[in-house]
């Protein structure tokens, strides 16, 4: 019971501190912007730990963070193998192929307004569908190993990426294109020097959306069959054995990988589209 | 000094729009000589932009005839005859000022060393030395517009076409840029076509003022300016200047039908 | 209007590609069968066979259409083999979850906009959570709730709620913050209270943003419900149809379930779109 009370007291204290910081004078400093969410996250962890231990919640329902951390540290080799299988082989290769194919397709159909008018609504439509459902089919076609996971990822990222790139290629203004025309620039010069750079904010928007989709696709596809490694495989088998600390450790890896992947793409975006108003602010 | 550069004869241009045809230009006859500074003035929608775009082969007339340096506008464009300056500077935000000025040079295939040389020269011409490494958004509106003029000058086009280049700037900056533009024109001996809404600006800058009227767009009056080529800002208070301005205003009023 | 022809062309092209793919992918099996029987097959024979196999690698569109017809129109909707039945199971979880997730999301957004501490604490996590494959926790939620006796629609709805929650929070916060300083100052000069400002300015301005996230949210909810049906070896729902199809190699069944899920998603997003049009029109914000 003391643990529960302790956790609640910590919550109250942390909340009070956050209120003080958020309404205090230094609230717009970098430190405050970092401290408040970190303290909030820490509070959640303390509450979780305190409540689970204090109320004796069984580990098969919700293990405390400390148990998850212990398990995480003890299972690094397995987690690493799963990470390589699912993220590096499945998600990353599918991401590269899918995004690359989408950009290439966008450039190929760029010269045909007819195809664009046809493909854009279809692409938008497909992008809103539960594409993940195609996973069982692709697992049948490409086998249990990472190739089928990569294929799922390719299908999942292709259409959002295509739609964004086509929109991006249309993003230059009429005036900018007229200017190129007064120089008698040809199609490829206009594409390379004007339209592709102008498309970059859109392309990166697609690339960012696709990072999350890629990881989801690779993990969920493993629910339909996989070799005896991989994050999705581990999650579904360990859930079956009710060793939830391992499941949570795997989820922590997924969360870290997901945000690191996104962060990396966002950092590259910052470098490439430094000129865009949204990046200057 | 009366070598014709642009001759338009009986030019017609009709846009086909969803609401039916719009006649933007009707029976436009005009000769522009080498070294002229020609202003186009008139109310919105009278076809000033359209006429400039026809000269630069961005639009094609539906009737009549136009030659530039004895060629069709398309051929003239191929021979790099035009430097075009739009109302907005339209610099590419992902390129530095120097990079923006290099853009036409890269497209036209100038050698690398010459590109650097030319960038340096035109930056000097528009008074922007030292700003080559800056990005457009780091500059004021007036400086951006000067950079876009530098970009139009970089490849030594014979003809500078400017569509309300200073329209978005405040009056004080505008005066300053007008003075600089005149100095530039005196130094480079270019032929300039200049669209404006402002009577004082047109009279101050031009050797020839073309007054246009709308619906359909046509030329209402062509005024040869009696002012000397050498023009300090104070010239705007002289009786000669006021007389020309008066005639422009009369021409604009005659073209308007307030019914 | 001038979009119909291109879209139709693309759709027809996709169907043609689908048929070509079916012939190409199923031909191997056809040839093997013929070789085993010692038969010599003509080209037309091969094509005809590839389009009518029982368990093709890639079923032809008309096979999927026939399966859809049989499992929707020709089965009573209470039958275990009716896609309408399975679709309803998934749909009910989707809608329940979507309602919970949206409601909670809007409430949290209002809290965030009105409380700086909450904004600074929660918002970074809400944004970061969108980069995390949340779907990975679906199996755990199902199994854990199952073990404490919660079964049926609720566990799936919780996953759906979770998936639609964050897009709604982020979109709604953006929307509630969309009025600019001038608009807010104007209301201040009228002496409007915080509540009035909220009702008369912030809430209406947030609608376009809200609906954009609702479209994302409902699509995510459906995915959540489908994936929520996978881990328990569930026997009901579109996800269960996908899973059992993949166990038994019933490719036609998988494709039929897939098309049904796609139709459901399109219908849901379409309905949200219609509500959006009607609402924005009534508010005079139609674009
Ligand atoms: N691309 C176009 N399509 C249809 N109508 C146009 C187009 N460009 C200009 N117009 C019409 O032609 C007329 C002249 O336009 P413009 O040359 O832009 O006038 P100005 O520059 O003098 O304001 C206007 O009535 C305008 O609406
Ligand atoms: Mg104009």
PDB file of N, CA and C and ligand atoms in Angstrom, chain B residues 15 17 22 24 43-50 59, ligand 1:
ATOM      1  N   UNK B  15      -8.098  34.266 -75.623  1.00  0.00           N
ATOM      2  CA  UNK B  15      -8.017  33.063 -74.773  1.00  0.00           C
ATOM      3  C   UNK B  15      -9.335  32.320 -74.842  1.00  0.00           C
ATOM      4  N   UNK B  17     -11.633  30.305 -72.768  1.00  0.00           N
ATOM      5  CA  UNK B  17     -11.837  29.912 -71.372  1.00  0.00           C
ATOM      6  C   UNK B  17     -13.157  29.158 -71.241  1.00  0.00           C
ATOM      7  N   UNK B  22     -12.051  35.090 -74.385  1.00  0.00           N
ATOM      8  CA  UNK B  22     -11.685  36.395 -73.821  1.00  0.00           C
ATOM      9  C   UNK B  22     -10.650  37.018 -74.741  1.00  0.00           C
ATOM     10  N   UNK B  24      -7.826  39.225 -75.216  1.00  0.00           N
ATOM     11  CA  UNK B  24      -6.862  39.920 -74.368  1.00  0.00           C
ATOM     12  C   UNK B  24      -6.128  41.009 -75.145  1.00  0.00           C
ATOM     13  N   UNK B  43      -5.102  50.025 -66.919  1.00  0.00           N
ATOM     14  CA  UNK B  43      -5.786  49.372 -65.806  1.00  0.00           C
ATOM     15  C   UNK B  43      -5.606  47.861 -65.836  1.00  0.00           C
ATOM     16  N   UNK B  44      -5.893  47.204 -64.731  1.00  0.00           N
ATOM     17  CA  UNK B  44      -5.772  45.744 -64.638  1.00  0.00           C
ATOM     18  C   UNK B  44      -6.591  45.072 -65.723  1.00  0.00           C
ATOM     19  N   UNK B  45      -6.024  44.049 -66.323  1.00  0.00           N
ATOM     20  CA  UNK B  45      -6.778  43.259 -67.292  1.00  0.00           C
ATOM     21  C   UNK B  45      -6.748  43.820 -68.694  1.00  0.00           C
ATOM     22  N   UNK B  46      -5.903  44.846 -68.963  1.00  0.00           N
ATOM     23  CA  UNK B  46      -5.900  45.423 -70.304  1.00  0.00           C
ATOM     24  C   UNK B  46      -4.899  44.718 -71.199  1.00  0.00           C
ATOM     25  N   UNK B  47      -4.235  43.682 -70.708  1.00  0.00           N
ATOM     26  CA  UNK B  47      -3.392  42.881 -71.591  1.00  0.00           C
ATOM     27  C   UNK B  47      -1.911  43.212 -71.549  1.00  0.00           C
ATOM     28  N   UNK B  48      -1.460  43.967 -70.546  1.00  0.00           N
ATOM     29  CA  UNK B  48      -0.041  44.315 -70.459  1.00  0.00           C
ATOM     30  C   UNK B  48       0.816  43.059 -70.312  1.00  0.00           C
ATOM     31  N   UNK B  49       0.427  42.242 -69.315  1.00  0.00           N
ATOM     32  CA  UNK B  49       1.170  41.008 -69.084  1.00  0.00           C
ATOM     33  C   UNK B  49       1.133  40.122 -70.316  1.00  0.00           C
ATOM     34  N   UNK B  50      -0.048  40.023 -70.905  1.00  0.00           N
ATOM     35  CA  UNK B  50      -0.192  39.159 -72.074  1.00  0.00           C
ATOM     36  C   UNK B  50       0.740  39.612 -73.194  1.00  0.00           C
ATOM     37  N   UNK B  59       3.257  33.151 -74.644  1.00  0.00           N
ATOM     38  CA  UNK B  59       1.934  32.980 -75.256  1.00  0.00           C
ATOM     39  C   UNK B  59       2.131  33.147 -76.754  1.00  0.00           C
TER      40      UNK B  59
HETATM   41  N1  LIG D   1      -4.087  32.185 -69.379  1.00  0.00           N
HETATM   42  C1  LIG D   1      -5.221  32.904 -69.509  1.00  0.00           C
HETATM   43  N2  LIG D   1      -6.391  32.305 -69.783  1.00  0.00           N
HETATM   44  C2  LIG D   1      -7.520  33.017 -69.930  1.00  0.00           C
HETATM   45  N3  LIG D   1      -7.598  34.338 -69.815  1.00  0.00           N
HETATM   46  C3  LIG D   1      -6.465  35.019 -69.551  1.00  0.00           C
HETATM   47  C4  LIG D   1      -5.228  34.335 -69.369  1.00  0.00           C
HETATM   48  N4  LIG D   1      -4.269  35.250 -69.110  1.00  0.00           N
HETATM   49  C5  LIG D   1      -4.887  36.447 -69.118  1.00  0.00           C
HETATM   50  N5  LIG D   1      -6.214  36.317 -69.391  1.00  0.00           N
HETATM   51  C6  LIG D   1      -7.196  37.409 -69.532  1.00  0.00           C
HETATM   52  O1  LIG D   1      -6.685  38.315 -70.462  1.00  0.00           O
HETATM   53  C7  LIG D   1      -6.924  39.654 -70.046  1.00  0.00           C
HETATM   54  C8  LIG D   1      -5.616  40.409 -69.957  1.00  0.00           C
HETATM   55  O2  LIG D   1      -4.855  39.900 -68.880  1.00  0.00           O
HETATM   56  P1  LIG D   1      -3.424  40.451 -68.462  1.00  0.00           P
HETATM   57  O3  LIG D   1      -2.570  40.482 -69.660  1.00  0.00           O
HETATM   58  O4  LIG D   1      -2.932  39.625 -67.339  1.00  0.00           O
HETATM   59  O5  LIG D   1      -3.763  41.907 -67.964  1.00  0.00           O
HETATM   60  P2  LIG D   1      -2.848  42.933 -67.162  1.00  0.00           P
HETATM   61  O6  LIG D   1      -1.491  42.367 -67.019  1.00  0.00           O
HETATM   62  O7  LIG D   1      -2.882  44.179 -67.987  1.00  0.00           O
HETATM   63  O8  LIG D   1      -3.513  43.168 -65.845  1.00  0.00           O
HETATM   64  C9  LIG D   1      -7.672  39.564 -68.744  1.00  0.00           C
HETATM   65  O9  LIG D   1      -9.062  39.713 -69.012  1.00  0.00           O
HETATM   66  C10 LIG D   1      -7.374  38.191 -68.255  1.00  0.00           C
HETATM   67  O10 LIG D   1      -8.457  37.703 -67.509  1.00  0.00           O
END
